[in-house]
mmCIF file of C-alpha atoms in Angstrom:
data_model
loop_
_atom_site.group_PDB
_atom_site.id
_atom_site.type_symbol
_atom_site.label_atom_id
_atom_site.label_comp_id
_atom_site.label_asym_id
_atom_site.label_seq_id
_atom_site.Cartn_x
_atom_site.Cartn_y
_atom_site.Cartn_z
ATOM 1 C CA UNK A 1 62.753 44.945 8.765
ATOM 2 C CA UNK A 2 64.766 46.504 11.541
ATOM 3 C CA UNK A 3 66.545 44.193 13.930
ATOM 4 C CA UNK A 4 64.671 45.586 16.966
ATOM 5 C CA UNK A 5 61.284 45.017 15.289
ATOM 6 C CA UNK A 6 62.284 41.467 14.415
ATOM 7 C CA UNK A 7 63.283 40.791 18.043
ATOM 8 C CA UNK A 8 59.916 42.128 19.255
ATOM 9 C CA UNK A 9 58.113 39.901 16.766
ATOM 10 C CA UNK A 10 60.073 36.824 17.916
ATOM 11 C CA UNK A 11 59.368 37.651 21.574
ATOM 12 C CA UNK A 12 55.647 38.058 20.870
ATOM 13 C CA UNK A 13 55.533 34.710 19.068
ATOM 14 C CA UNK A 14 57.180 33.014 22.051
ATOM 15 C CA UNK A 15 54.471 34.288 24.392
ATOM 16 C CA UNK A 16 51.602 33.122 22.206
ATOM 17 C CA UNK A 17 50.070 31.116 25.033
ATOM 18 C CA UNK A 18 49.525 34.341 26.952
ATOM 19 C CA UNK A 19 47.380 35.753 24.141
ATOM 20 C CA UNK A 20 43.592 35.574 24.615
ATOM 21 C CA UNK A 21 42.218 32.288 23.293
ATOM 22 C CA UNK A 22 45.623 30.764 22.612
ATOM 23 C CA UNK A 23 45.210 28.079 25.254
ATOM 24 C CA UNK A 24 41.698 26.986 24.255
ATOM 25 C CA UNK A 25 42.829 23.889 22.379
ATOM 26 C CA UNK A 26 44.685 22.696 25.472
ATOM 27 C CA UNK A 27 41.782 23.509 27.786
ATOM 28 C CA UNK A 28 39.406 21.277 25.824
ATOM 29 C CA UNK A 29 41.588 18.177 26.172
ATOM 30 C CA UNK A 30 40.539 15.532 28.671
ATOM 31 C CA UNK A 31 41.858 16.056 32.161
ATOM 32 C CA UNK A 32 43.403 13.185 34.105
ATOM 33 C CA UNK A 33 41.635 11.153 36.749
ATOM 34 C CA UNK A 34 43.023 10.480 40.200
ATOM 35 C CA UNK A 35 41.998 7.432 42.198
ATOM 36 C CA UNK A 36 42.458 7.301 45.972
ATOM 37 C CA UNK A 37 42.236 4.224 48.209
ATOM 38 C CA UNK A 38 42.343 4.741 51.971
ATOM 39 C CA UNK A 39 43.960 1.610 53.366
ATOM 40 C CA UNK A 40 44.191 0.248 56.899
ATOM 41 C CA UNK A 41 47.435 -1.666 56.505
ATOM 42 C CA UNK A 42 48.101 -4.164 59.276
ATOM 43 C CA UNK A 43 50.989 -2.610 61.271
ATOM 44 C CA UNK A 44 52.578 -6.068 61.548
ATOM 45 C CA UNK A 45 52.606 -6.294 57.714
ATOM 46 C CA UNK A 46 53.543 -2.702 56.893
ATOM 47 C CA UNK A 47 57.046 -3.545 55.669
ATOM 48 C CA UNK A 48 55.633 -6.387 53.558
ATOM 49 C CA UNK A 49 53.215 -3.934 51.920
ATOM 50 C CA UNK A 50 55.930 -1.351 51.288
ATOM 51 C CA UNK A 51 58.249 -3.961 49.774
ATOM 52 C CA UNK A 52 55.456 -5.252 47.538
ATOM 53 C CA UNK A 53 54.567 -1.710 46.492
ATOM 54 C CA UNK A 54 58.109 -0.593 45.634
ATOM 55 C CA UNK A 55 59.466 -3.864 44.210
ATOM 56 C CA UNK A 56 56.440 -5.183 42.352
ATOM 57 C CA UNK A 57 53.362 -2.970 42.085
ATOM 58 C CA UNK A 58 55.010 0.353 41.231
ATOM 59 C CA UNK A 59 57.234 -1.093 38.457
ATOM 60 C CA UNK A 60 54.208 -2.962 37.067
ATOM 61 C CA UNK A 61 52.175 0.258 37.011
ATOM 62 C CA UNK A 62 55.026 2.197 35.411
ATOM 63 C CA UNK A 63 55.106 -0.362 32.606
ATOM 64 C CA UNK A 64 51.840 1.275 31.474
ATOM 65 C CA UNK A 65 53.544 4.592 30.657
ATOM 66 C CA UNK A 66 52.384 5.572 27.218
ATOM 67 C CA UNK A 67 49.128 3.696 27.852
ATOM 68 C CA UNK A 68 47.592 6.265 30.182
ATOM 69 C CA UNK A 69 49.651 5.861 33.346
ATOM 70 C CA UNK A 70 50.810 9.202 34.800
ATOM 71 C CA UNK A 71 51.748 8.685 38.444
ATOM 72 C CA UNK A 72 51.401 6.426 41.468
ATOM 73 C CA UNK A 73 52.103 7.162 45.122
ATOM 74 C CA UNK A 74 51.668 5.385 48.416
ATOM 75 C CA UNK A 75 51.256 8.009 51.123
ATOM 76 C CA UNK A 76 51.498 7.346 54.856
ATOM 77 C CA UNK A 77 49.032 9.291 56.982
ATOM 78 C CA UNK A 78 50.895 11.405 59.512
ATOM 79 C CA UNK A 79 48.102 13.351 61.198
ATOM 80 C CA UNK A 80 44.782 15.079 60.646
ATOM 81 C CA UNK A 81 45.418 18.802 60.894
ATOM 82 C CA UNK A 82 41.916 20.106 60.279
ATOM 83 C CA UNK A 83 38.403 18.988 59.425
ATOM 84 C CA UNK A 84 36.010 16.136 60.016
ATOM 85 C CA UNK A 85 35.402 13.354 59.589
ATOM 86 C CA UNK A 86 38.805 11.929 60.297
ATOM 87 C CA UNK A 87 39.725 8.751 58.424
ATOM 88 C CA UNK A 88 38.269 5.629 60.017
ATOM 89 C CA UNK A 89 40.308 4.008 62.778
ATOM 90 C CA UNK A 90 43.249 2.095 61.425
ATOM 91 C CA UNK A 91 43.527 3.901 58.080
ATOM 92 C CA UNK A 92 47.218 4.631 57.826
ATOM 93 C CA UNK A 93 47.918 4.801 54.068
ATOM 94 C CA UNK A 94 46.454 6.525 51.025
ATOM 95 C CA UNK A 95 47.129 4.986 47.632
ATOM 96 C CA UNK A 96 47.028 7.605 44.852
ATOM 97 C CA UNK A 97 46.935 6.644 41.158
ATOM 98 C CA UNK A 98 46.777 9.153 38.297
ATOM 99 C CA UNK A 99 45.756 8.132 34.781
ATOM 100 C CA UNK A 100 45.021 10.067 31.601
ATOM 101 C CA UNK A 101 41.446 8.718 31.614
ATOM 102 C CA UNK A 102 39.177 6.330 33.476
ATOM 103 C CA UNK A 103 38.946 4.180 30.353
ATOM 104 C CA UNK A 104 42.737 3.696 30.347
ATOM 105 C CA UNK A 105 42.710 2.922 34.073
ATOM 106 C CA UNK A 106 40.111 0.236 33.420
ATOM 107 C CA UNK A 107 42.472 -1.384 30.897
ATOM 108 C CA UNK A 108 45.186 -1.364 33.574
ATOM 109 C CA UNK A 109 43.046 -2.939 36.305
ATOM 110 C CA UNK A 110 41.907 -5.688 33.935
ATOM 111 C CA UNK A 111 45.472 -6.486 32.909
ATOM 112 C CA UNK A 112 47.202 -9.690 33.968
ATOM 113 C CA UNK A 113 50.067 -7.697 35.516
ATOM 114 C CA UNK A 114 47.650 -5.750 37.746
ATOM 115 C CA UNK A 115 45.716 -8.861 38.723
ATOM 116 C CA UNK A 116 48.986 -10.521 39.714
ATOM 117 C CA UNK A 117 50.402 -7.570 41.708
ATOM 118 C CA UNK A 118 47.453 -5.855 43.445
ATOM 119 C CA UNK A 119 46.853 -8.826 45.802
ATOM 120 C CA UNK A 120 50.383 -8.299 47.146
ATOM 121 C CA UNK A 121 49.156 -4.964 48.529
ATOM 122 C CA UNK A 122 45.590 -5.944 49.341
ATOM 123 C CA UNK A 123 46.531 -8.977 51.443
ATOM 124 C CA UNK A 124 48.203 -6.638 53.962
ATOM 125 C CA UNK A 125 45.087 -4.557 54.699
ATOM 126 C CA UNK A 126 42.851 -5.205 57.688
ATOM 127 C CA UNK A 127 39.606 -4.264 55.916
ATOM 128 C CA UNK A 128 39.013 -5.033 52.235
ATOM 129 C CA UNK A 129 35.992 -2.706 52.234
ATOM 130 C CA UNK A 130 38.304 0.310 51.981
ATOM 131 C CA UNK A 131 37.208 3.698 50.668
ATOM 132 C CA UNK A 132 37.946 4.215 46.966
ATOM 133 C CA UNK A 133 37.456 7.693 45.505
ATOM 134 C CA UNK A 134 37.596 8.462 41.777
ATOM 135 C CA UNK A 135 38.205 12.136 41.054
ATOM 136 C CA UNK A 136 38.594 14.340 37.994
ATOM 137 C CA UNK A 137 41.415 16.840 37.768
ATOM 138 C CA UNK A 138 39.989 20.292 37.082
#
């Protein structure tokens, strides 16, 4: 085989995912779930919540890597740029948790480490009837 033909063959093999149907096996895998909690954190306890999140809750959640945990963020609401309805009065944080599946997230929330650390966050919110959204990545 000529060297140039061999190089073309190697290049074509490396782009196999671009071939029709090559990505089907990946596309049939389960997609992650993302859970959102819109929290009205008491402004007087904001630093307490952030300390609890970064020092306790986030490391506890990360200990579930390899058991479904993908990512966790605490996002502070800056402003509503467009659309209605706006978040309810007082909502100033969005908690965002990504897991490989809802079943794995359920294992996490039933764990002793979660039950010990979530109250550190929840005790700083003004309303415990906060919005919780479970979404599927598409």
